[in-house]
Amino acid sequence: MTSKEVRAKFLEFYRKKEHAIIASASLVPENDPTTLFTSSGMQPLVPYLLGEKHPMGVRLANSQKSFRAEDIDDVGDNRHTTFFEMLGNWSLGDYFKKEQLPWVFEFLTDEVGIDPNKLYVTVFAGDKDAGVERDEESVKIWKELFKKKGIDAKDVELITEERGGELGMQGGRIFYYGAKKNWWSRSGVPMNMPVGEPGGPDSEIFYEFIHIEHNPKFGKYCHPNCDCGRFMEIGNSVFMEFQKQDDPPTGQAGGSFKKLPQINVDFGGGLERIVAASNDNPDIFEIDLIFDIIQAIKIVSCKNYEGADKVSMRIVADHVRSSVMMIADGVVPSNSERGYILRRFLRRAVRHADKLGMKEGALATFASLVAEKYKGVYDNINTNLIAIASEIQKEETRFRETLASGMKMFEKISKKDISGADAFVLFSSHGFPFEITAELAKEKGVKVDKKGFEEEFRKHQELSRAGSEKKFKGGLGGLSEIETKYHTATHLLNAALKKVLGEHVYQKGSNITVERLRFDFPNPAKVTDEEKKKVEDLVNQKIKEALPVSVEEMPLDKAREEGATGIFGEKYPDVVTVYTIGEKNNYFSKEICGGPHVKNTSELDHFKIAKEEAVAAGVRRIKAVLE
Ligand code: SER
């Protein structure tokens, strides 16, 4: 089956089950300070999993672009990619286990046609510390489902991940694992979850490639969570029913769990992996979405897809694909945050392209191979194709300028273990991200002093910070003053929208430059001219009223009690800063916010909405100026 078919079948399957199909959010998350990239379909939905009403209803499904930079070291094997699409369906306080598990099973076996004999499932073994019971309800459902396919599914008593390798399959089809494997939250196991974070037990589905022999390097016996490659996870149903509490005595690990006000399902399945399973081919790089790039690399490099070259080809294909997706969503190579992740990916792709003997220029041409695959799915790749190819080309040219000299230096210094100082010179003078040096060293069988490198890096940062403080003193005052005004205008706008459109409005995203503010919020329909006028008038009236803006620190609970609004899904500390516009007992706006803000609304200029548009289904964006 092709990825287009599987994606379309999934969305159609859930559409028939009364799910609204929502658009994929951008890879660059709005309002989620916890992560740089969208890495699962649930991330943009956190406010709704916590109880906020979603404008499209209580049943949602989509295919979400996802990126996990932390998987970079695994790329090269047959099943890890850093970019992937996550097929997702959600119940927001609607259906639960007895609908979810049969549906996902039906989809995989009857729609995609996967042989149920090759499917294995895992369930949560329970966790005493978290006070959550083991998931026998799911086991019962799974048994029934397999039975209907003529399979007698035995559940295997408690296999911890560590003991899996000792105990093996034991003739089982349903396996209990602990929280490390079968509990899902954005921050992992129950212990690591911050107060307020939602999470819950999950049930994962694995596909067995029966031709792959177990590799004892990964444990004596094989089991579904073994990393040898015989089993591949293809889907995960999270029963998101708990929320971490702040009940003393907390400590880092403390906090019990309480049921969320609504009990949710969060399913995510890797599209690429489901396609690989449907073809019974364990090499994810051979599915239609990626294999064209591999074929192109083979032609350009005149090499075969085998041995060490195979690993380099997979790295090039994966990193180019991820880079195309990042650039399409607005990331450009730079030296900080997202931009630096993109830079690292492109430079590593260049390094492996070079290793394969490919000349400069090929990587940029692969962008069109990626774009072609997503026509009608993510059209921002095709519409931005030239700009995307040009960013890739520019970065390749930039890195190629120092790649040869860096390789020469590497040859010299790698006669013995590499010092932190030398690795830092490769970084600062030859543009080698640390991981490239580490990878080259590994290939050569020498060590690199990572700690020493980090030490050098820190010293260098301190020096340049001292330099830039001098340079900018006084220079930026004017700019930040304008931005401060826009901050306060954003609070006024948020409150005015709530008054004019209704209480469903909240800040979904916000961005401020010296020229304008940008504000995203949920609303089922376009904001009419009349409503826009009302909002503008209300904000301007509040500016005219010269309301005081006061700031106060208080415990989070108290802030919530007092009605302060905040950003849903945001993780707040125990003590928060609250800005109030207006009199304390008769305020116009009260928000949890880090500031800064003006002292009085009279400092703002005339407020005007410059643009109102849709950014996603049910999400509107306003750009406004002070003039
Ligand atoms: N959030 C879960 C995951 O990422 C299921 O969508 O696995």
XYZ file of C-alpha atoms and ligand atoms in Angstrom:
634
model
C 0.000 0.000 0.000
C 1.171 3.537 -0.629
C 1.298 6.173 2.062
C -1.351 8.194 0.234
C -3.723 5.243 0.414
C -3.080 4.526 4.091
C -3.407 8.199 5.056
C -6.647 8.581 3.097
C -8.078 5.327 4.457
C -7.348 6.376 8.028
C -9.008 9.762 7.688
C -11.989 8.258 5.874
C -12.343 5.514 8.492
C -12.577 8.044 11.322
C -14.680 10.471 9.318
C -17.264 7.704 9.048
C -17.049 7.345 12.800
C -18.095 10.953 13.155
C -14.676 12.482 13.667
C -13.923 15.969 12.386
C -10.758 15.914 10.299
C -8.519 18.729 11.451
C -5.503 20.170 9.659
C -1.966 19.300 10.655
C -0.485 21.990 12.875
C 2.859 23.533 11.943
C 6.079 21.810 12.997
C 6.815 25.029 14.864
C 4.495 24.910 17.877
C 2.485 27.918 18.958
C 2.453 28.561 22.647
C 4.225 25.466 23.804
C 7.389 26.526 25.539
C 8.125 22.899 26.477
C 9.443 21.922 23.072
C 10.983 23.438 19.946
C 9.082 21.261 17.475
C 5.721 19.550 17.257
C 6.555 15.936 17.994
C 3.126 14.310 18.279
C -0.433 14.925 17.219
C -1.649 15.560 20.750
C 0.650 18.494 21.398
C -1.476 21.158 19.710
C -4.543 19.653 21.424
C -3.434 19.880 25.043
C -5.929 22.636 25.976
C -8.789 20.454 24.732
C -7.541 17.339 26.501
C -7.631 19.444 29.667
C -11.262 20.378 29.160
C -11.391 23.368 26.836
C -14.151 22.999 24.200
C -12.801 22.298 20.745
C -14.731 24.182 18.047
C -14.849 21.044 15.857
C -16.379 18.802 18.512
C -15.369 15.887 20.731
C -14.089 13.494 18.052
C -11.079 14.570 16.031
C -8.637 12.925 13.647
C -5.736 14.029 11.489
C -2.329 13.288 10.098
C 0.140 15.455 11.992
C 3.606 16.421 10.797
C 5.984 15.458 13.589
C 9.691 15.868 14.187
C 11.873 14.306 16.878
C 15.421 15.633 16.839
C 16.332 13.389 19.764
C 16.083 10.379 17.457
C 18.969 11.692 15.319
C 21.418 9.072 16.590
C 19.054 6.234 15.709
C 18.769 7.306 12.077
C 20.659 4.812 9.960
C 18.835 1.724 11.190
C 15.863 0.434 9.222
C 13.014 2.075 11.132
C 13.924 5.424 12.684
C 13.241 8.708 10.928
C 13.348 12.125 12.550
C 10.402 13.444 10.538
C 7.269 11.343 10.402
C 3.565 11.713 10.056
C 1.458 10.696 12.996
C -2.007 9.414 12.205
C -4.085 10.475 15.175
C -7.575 10.195 16.533
C -8.908 11.735 19.713
C -11.851 11.393 21.985
C -12.243 14.540 24.054
C -14.259 13.143 26.930
C -16.340 11.038 24.554
C -15.522 7.364 23.768
C -12.929 5.274 25.604
C -11.216 1.871 25.564
C -14.057 -0.292 24.321
C -14.450 1.798 21.183
C -10.824 2.784 20.642
C -9.184 -0.647 20.694
C -11.696 -2.343 18.354
C -11.489 0.587 15.952
C -7.736 0.671 15.698
C -7.656 -3.125 15.321
C -10.300 -2.984 12.601
C -8.391 -0.241 10.806
C -5.083 -2.108 10.807
C -6.423 -5.549 9.932
C -9.510 -4.960 7.768
C -8.684 -1.605 6.158
C -4.910 -1.794 5.763
C -4.951 -5.571 5.520
C -2.278 -6.382 8.094
C -2.256 -10.050 9.141
C -3.517 -10.137 12.771
C -1.206 -13.094 13.438
C 1.669 -10.645 13.146
C 0.270 -8.156 15.639
C 1.236 -8.095 19.324
C 0.037 -5.647 21.943
C 1.258 -4.257 25.237
C -0.645 -2.852 28.208
C 0.151 -0.992 31.410
C 1.264 -3.189 34.319
C 0.196 -0.650 36.942
C 2.329 1.557 39.159
C 2.099 1.533 42.930
C 3.905 4.836 43.405
C 1.584 6.598 40.994
C -1.427 4.834 42.507
C -2.628 3.626 39.113
C -3.926 0.074 38.619
C -2.902 -2.292 35.889
C -4.998 -2.205 32.783
C -6.948 -5.441 32.824
C -9.854 -3.870 30.991
C -7.742 -3.442 27.852
C -6.490 -7.026 28.134
C -10.067 -8.281 28.092
C -10.897 -6.219 25.031
C -7.773 -7.354 23.192
C -8.528 -11.016 23.948
C -11.995 -10.674 22.427
C -10.631 -8.930 19.358
C -8.000 -11.546 18.647
C -10.530 -14.297 19.329
C -12.784 -12.926 16.609
C -9.855 -13.445 14.222
C -9.448 -17.017 15.453
C -6.417 -16.212 17.587
C -6.142 -17.348 21.176
C -4.315 -14.385 22.689
C -2.548 -15.233 25.893
C -1.629 -12.427 28.273
C 1.786 -12.766 29.767
C 2.367 -11.987 33.399
C 4.348 -8.898 34.069
C 7.326 -8.410 31.865
C 9.354 -5.429 32.885
C 11.437 -3.966 30.126
C 14.611 -5.190 31.798
C 13.279 -8.700 32.309
C 11.858 -8.916 28.799
C 15.185 -10.137 27.467
C 15.341 -12.870 30.114
C 11.756 -14.042 29.854
C 11.034 -13.663 26.152
C 7.716 -14.271 24.448
C 6.417 -17.081 26.697
C 3.815 -17.844 24.077
C 2.108 -14.538 24.767
C 0.377 -12.022 22.521
C -0.569 -9.444 25.158
C 2.260 -8.169 27.364
C 2.248 -6.148 30.557
C 5.019 -3.555 30.831
C 5.674 -0.864 33.427
C 5.491 2.909 33.230
C 8.674 3.298 31.187
C 6.967 1.658 28.229
C 3.236 1.854 28.767
C 2.559 5.243 30.278
C 2.451 8.297 28.072
C 2.767 11.982 28.844
C 4.724 14.756 27.190
C 7.303 14.441 29.931
C 7.434 10.659 30.137
C 6.963 8.547 33.265
C 4.645 9.666 36.122
C 7.613 10.719 38.291
C 8.834 13.258 35.750
C 5.508 14.925 35.099
C 5.094 18.500 36.288
C 1.990 19.503 38.238
C -1.022 19.915 35.976
C 0.344 17.728 33.175
C -2.088 15.197 31.663
C -1.103 11.599 30.953
C -2.173 8.024 31.322
C -1.640 4.344 30.618
C -1.326 3.303 27.021
C -1.619 0.241 24.871
C 0.851 -0.155 22.042
C 0.592 -2.300 18.928
C 3.611 -4.025 17.421
C 4.147 -5.660 14.055
C 6.385 -8.718 13.828
C 8.741 -9.130 10.879
C 9.089 -12.867 11.093
C 12.080 -13.042 8.753
C 14.253 -10.933 11.016
C 16.274 -13.122 13.359
C 16.537 -11.944 16.937
C 19.926 -10.410 17.696
C 21.138 -11.562 21.151
C 23.102 -8.323 21.459
C 19.798 -6.869 22.670
C 19.028 -9.591 25.256
C 18.869 -13.340 25.417
C 15.309 -13.567 24.085
C 13.176 -11.338 21.914
C 9.991 -9.581 23.093
C 7.825 -6.776 21.639
C 9.876 -3.962 23.168
C 13.218 -5.512 22.190
C 15.347 -3.222 19.990
C 16.650 -5.888 17.599
C 14.240 -4.864 14.842
C 12.039 -7.963 14.720
C 9.187 -6.026 16.334
C 8.195 -2.516 15.276
C 5.743 -0.312 17.166
C 3.077 0.963 14.782
C 0.469 2.551 17.026
C -0.233 3.748 20.532
C -3.587 4.338 22.216
C -3.133 6.577 25.226
C -5.930 6.552 27.774
C -5.406 10.075 28.893
C -7.390 10.116 32.082
C -5.044 11.450 34.765
C -3.566 14.756 35.799
C -0.585 15.225 38.078
C -1.541 16.879 41.363
C 0.250 19.268 43.607
C -0.516 17.580 46.923
C 2.117 18.015 49.564
C 4.575 16.758 50.402
C 5.603 17.008 46.801
C 9.349 17.076 46.232
C 10.461 16.561 42.679
C 8.858 13.186 42.280
C 5.800 13.826 44.425
C 2.257 14.522 43.522
C -0.457 11.931 43.137
C -2.856 11.561 40.247
C -6.438 12.643 39.946
C -8.821 11.807 37.119
C -9.084 14.603 34.577
C -12.496 16.261 34.413
C -12.909 14.470 31.094
C -11.487 11.109 30.112
C -9.746 11.178 26.740
C -8.273 8.922 24.119
C -5.128 10.019 22.303
C -4.096 7.651 19.531
C -0.973 8.082 17.452
C 0.305 5.769 14.741
C 3.377 6.298 12.582
C 2.166 6.536 8.984
C 5.510 5.470 7.515
C 5.717 2.468 9.824
C 2.162 1.340 9.124
C 2.955 1.485 5.410
C 6.142 -0.559 5.982
C 4.137 -3.130 7.968
C 1.459 -3.291 5.289
C 4.204 -4.177 2.794
C 5.825 -6.588 5.267
C 9.089 -4.783 4.537
C 11.062 -3.801 7.657
C 13.000 -1.087 5.826
C 11.023 2.115 6.296
C 13.321 3.833 3.772
C 11.860 1.634 1.058
C 8.322 2.985 1.358
C 7.077 5.258 -1.406
C 7.514 8.482 0.612
C 11.272 8.067 0.974
C 12.529 5.590 -1.600
C 12.616 8.106 -4.453
C 15.274 10.046 -2.554
C 17.270 6.868 -1.937
C 17.051 6.050 -5.667
C 18.248 9.556 -6.545
C 21.164 9.263 -4.109
C 22.125 5.928 -5.693
C 22.216 7.518 -9.124
C 24.112 10.651 -8.097
C 26.656 8.761 -5.987
C 26.994 5.725 -8.275
C 26.828 3.554 -5.156
C 24.604 0.685 -4.129
C 22.164 0.764 -1.246
C 24.193 -1.598 0.961
C 26.732 -1.746 3.799
C 28.060 1.509 5.225
C 26.777 3.390 2.177
C 23.264 2.292 3.054
C 23.573 4.016 6.435
C 24.857 7.234 4.820
C 22.063 7.143 2.242
C 19.444 6.776 4.970
C 20.961 9.679 6.890
C 21.003 11.916 3.807
C 17.419 10.968 2.880
C 16.081 11.442 6.401
C 17.875 14.710 7.081
C 16.968 16.287 3.750
C 13.326 15.321 4.227
C 13.253 16.766 7.755
C 15.012 19.921 6.582
C 12.514 20.451 3.755
C 9.654 20.159 6.252
C 11.263 22.534 8.748
C 12.037 25.166 6.114
C 8.505 24.896 4.695
C 7.238 25.760 8.175
C 9.430 28.828 8.399
C 12.683 27.681 10.013
C 15.951 28.915 8.483
C 19.477 27.757 9.330
C 20.997 29.841 12.123
C 23.058 29.475 15.270
C 20.287 29.261 17.820
C 17.377 27.073 18.786
C 15.346 25.694 15.862
C 17.630 27.269 13.300
C 20.609 25.469 14.786
C 18.846 22.125 14.758
C 18.133 22.664 11.072
C 21.749 23.673 10.482
C 23.004 20.521 12.241
C 20.721 18.334 10.119
C 21.785 19.939 6.868
C 25.483 19.830 7.742
C 25.292 16.176 8.697
C 23.514 15.494 5.402
C 26.288 17.341 3.549
C 28.955 15.356 5.397
C 27.349 12.030 4.430
C 26.711 13.198 0.871
C 30.407 14.058 0.689
C 31.300 10.667 2.112
C 29.235 9.056 -0.647
C 31.203 11.075 -3.189
C 28.284 13.323 -4.146
C 29.181 16.735 -5.500
C 27.752 20.002 -4.241
C 24.236 20.835 -5.427
C 22.483 17.470 -5.302
C 20.817 17.919 -1.908
C 18.843 20.974 -2.983
C 17.446 19.095 -5.965
C 16.024 16.409 -3.646
C 13.636 19.009 -2.226
C 11.419 18.557 -5.267
C 11.302 14.783 -4.686
C 9.963 15.449 -1.204
C 7.521 18.099 -2.435
C 6.132 15.775 -5.089
C 5.076 13.258 -2.418
C 3.074 15.803 -0.457
C 1.091 17.412 -3.271
C -2.422 17.966 -1.991
C -1.323 17.011 1.542
C 1.074 19.745 2.694
C 0.953 22.269 -0.097
C 3.262 24.747 1.596
C 6.164 22.607 0.389
C 5.268 22.985 -3.278
C 4.412 26.637 -3.043
C 7.732 27.382 -1.318
C 9.836 24.911 -3.245
C 12.264 27.407 -4.739
C 12.904 29.099 -1.419
C 13.351 25.726 0.293
C 15.848 24.503 -2.297
C 17.689 27.797 -2.088
C 18.065 27.595 1.725
C 19.425 24.056 1.428
C 21.821 25.123 -1.304
C 23.045 28.162 0.663
C 23.746 26.053 3.727
C 25.539 23.408 1.694
C 27.723 26.059 0.047
C 28.475 27.647 3.408
C 29.485 24.347 4.978
C 31.448 23.143 1.947
C 33.655 26.226 2.298
C 35.096 24.807 5.509
C 34.343 21.100 5.172
C 37.576 20.193 3.368
C 39.787 22.203 5.717
C 37.895 20.735 8.690
C 38.397 17.200 7.384
C 42.092 17.902 6.973
C 42.310 19.133 10.534
C 40.344 16.111 11.705
C 42.799 13.742 10.029
C 45.645 15.420 11.896
C 44.070 15.527 15.336
C 42.497 12.077 15.233
C 45.748 10.167 15.355
C 44.929 9.939 19.057
C 41.911 10.785 21.235
C 40.530 14.248 20.445
C 40.701 16.995 23.065
C 37.781 19.309 23.869
C 39.830 22.274 22.658
C 40.453 20.671 19.235
C 36.785 19.709 18.868
C 35.952 23.329 19.650
C 38.259 24.621 16.903
C 36.504 22.275 14.468
C 33.245 23.803 15.631
C 34.184 27.467 15.702
C 36.567 27.674 12.731
C 35.315 24.899 10.471
C 31.601 24.886 11.325
C 31.512 21.236 12.507
C 28.602 20.688 14.901
C 29.892 18.527 17.765
C 27.992 15.453 16.617
C 29.808 15.423 13.266
C 33.164 15.335 15.062
C 31.839 12.653 17.409
C 30.584 10.588 14.498
C 33.856 10.901 12.563
C 35.745 9.920 15.711
C 33.557 6.870 16.190
C 34.172 5.788 12.603
C 37.898 6.114 13.227
C 37.796 4.401 16.616
C 39.067 7.317 18.734
C 37.390 9.170 21.602
C 36.381 12.848 21.865
C 36.353 14.791 25.131
C 32.745 16.016 25.133
C 32.990 17.637 28.566
C 36.082 19.537 27.472
C 34.229 20.720 24.366
C 31.288 21.951 26.453
C 33.673 23.766 28.770
C 35.300 25.557 25.822
C 31.883 26.388 24.432
C 30.781 27.916 27.726
C 33.923 30.018 28.025
C 33.455 31.285 24.515
C 29.800 32.158 25.161
C 30.674 34.146 28.270
C 33.248 36.134 26.339
C 30.882 36.979 23.515
C 28.050 37.829 25.929
C 30.306 40.331 27.708
C 31.107 41.816 24.313
C 27.520 42.124 23.174
C 26.334 43.679 26.438
C 28.708 46.541 25.763
C 27.614 46.837 22.174
C 23.877 46.958 22.842
C 23.764 49.113 25.926
C 21.382 51.955 25.233
C 20.764 50.885 21.673
C 17.733 48.686 22.198
C 15.788 50.768 24.696
C 13.564 52.310 22.068
C 12.655 49.007 20.502
C 11.645 47.252 23.649
C 9.439 50.175 24.585
C 7.347 49.594 21.465
C 7.221 45.888 22.177
C 6.110 46.570 25.736
C 3.205 48.612 24.392
C 2.238 45.720 22.122
C 2.332 43.345 25.094
C -0.241 45.415 26.926
C -2.285 45.872 23.751
C -2.360 42.077 23.415
C -3.955 41.761 26.875
C -6.526 44.397 25.972
C -7.292 42.611 22.720
C -7.656 39.222 24.459
C -10.132 40.674 26.966
C -12.035 42.616 24.295
C -12.387 39.526 22.091
C -13.799 37.582 25.041
C -16.354 40.341 25.654
C -17.380 40.694 22.011
C -17.152 37.095 20.723
C -17.608 35.071 23.892
C -15.812 33.220 26.656
C -14.451 30.542 24.302
C -11.719 32.932 23.221
C -8.266 32.422 24.675
C -4.706 33.022 23.586
C -3.641 30.166 21.369
C -0.640 31.930 19.998
C 0.950 35.328 20.198
C 3.866 37.007 18.557
C 5.091 40.567 18.875
C 7.467 42.551 16.702
C 8.220 46.262 16.705
C 5.713 46.649 13.895
C 2.640 44.759 15.053
C 1.076 42.224 17.363
C -0.243 38.891 16.211
C -2.844 36.954 18.160
C -4.336 33.501 17.468
C -7.512 32.307 19.128
C -10.229 29.713 18.600
C -13.413 30.880 16.950
C -15.734 28.819 14.781
C -16.327 31.576 12.226
C -14.712 34.567 10.588
C -14.814 37.705 12.709
C -17.254 40.038 10.961
C -16.463 43.683 10.169
C -18.977 44.721 12.758
C -17.348 42.561 15.453
C -13.915 43.847 14.487
C -15.130 47.408 14.877
C -16.583 46.585 18.304
C -13.290 45.051 19.422
C -11.267 48.036 18.176
C -13.610 50.508 19.826
C -13.503 48.655 23.125
C -9.700 48.521 23.163
C -9.451 52.216 22.243
C -11.979 53.096 24.921
C -9.836 51.307 27.526
C -6.780 53.187 26.282
C -8.723 56.445 26.648
C -9.877 55.528 30.158
C -6.182 55.595 31.194
C -6.438 52.411 33.253
C -3.600 51.541 35.629
C -1.638 48.354 34.918
C -0.578 46.643 38.123
C 1.583 43.610 38.720
C 1.518 41.131 41.550
C 3.114 37.797 42.386
C 0.869 35.106 43.809
C 0.487 31.338 44.097
C -0.860 29.772 40.900
C -4.028 28.545 42.661
C -4.845 32.000 43.897
C -4.312 33.472 40.437
C -6.736 30.943 38.986
C -9.241 31.594 41.777
C -9.125 35.297 41.067
C -10.010 34.552 37.473
C -6.657 35.280 35.887
C -6.492 33.858 32.380
C -3.449 32.037 31.137
C -2.275 30.025 28.236
C -3.660 26.531 28.270
C -1.123 23.770 28.095
C 1.511 26.110 29.464
C 3.424 24.812 32.435
C 3.382 27.438 35.146
C 5.598 27.594 38.193
C 3.997 27.494 41.668
C 4.222 31.252 41.997
C 3.172 33.334 39.013
C 3.152 36.964 37.972
C -0.279 38.404 37.290
C -0.923 41.612 35.394
C -4.190 43.434 36.028
C -5.501 46.204 33.811
C -7.995 48.417 35.621
C -9.014 48.633 39.276
C -8.366 45.546 41.381
C -12.010 44.850 42.061
C -13.282 46.049 38.756
C -10.683 45.023 36.240
C -10.858 44.801 32.487
C -8.150 42.179 32.110
C -6.250 39.879 34.434
C -3.631 37.545 32.976
C -0.814 35.337 34.111
C 2.126 36.731 32.170
C 5.828 37.393 32.460
C 5.515 40.970 31.163
C 6.833 43.552 30.637
C 3.911 45.967 30.394
C 3.313 49.713 30.381
C 2.210 51.383 33.631
C -0.961 52.905 32.268
C -3.031 52.175 29.150
C -2.852 55.877 28.227
C 0.715 55.197 27.080
C -0.659 53.226 24.097
C -1.379 54.768 20.721
C -4.536 54.278 18.666
C -5.299 50.560 18.243
C -6.242 49.190 14.827
C -6.887 45.678 13.494
C -4.865 45.377 10.297
C -5.872 41.845 9.304
C -8.098 38.968 10.342
C -7.655 35.540 8.797
C -7.868 31.779 9.371
C -4.745 29.854 10.362
C -6.309 26.423 10.848
C -9.784 25.002 11.079
C -11.495 26.918 13.870
C -8.505 29.122 14.617
C -8.413 32.823 13.681
C -5.473 35.193 13.588
C -5.552 38.923 14.149
C -2.735 41.260 13.304
C -3.072 44.678 14.879
C -1.051 47.864 15.057
C -0.699 50.847 17.376
C -0.482 54.025 15.337
N 0.754 10.935 22.124
C 1.008 9.555 21.892
C 2.356 9.304 21.271
O 3.019 10.215 20.849
C -0.087 8.970 21.031
O -0.482 9.861 20.065
O 2.757 8.174 21.198
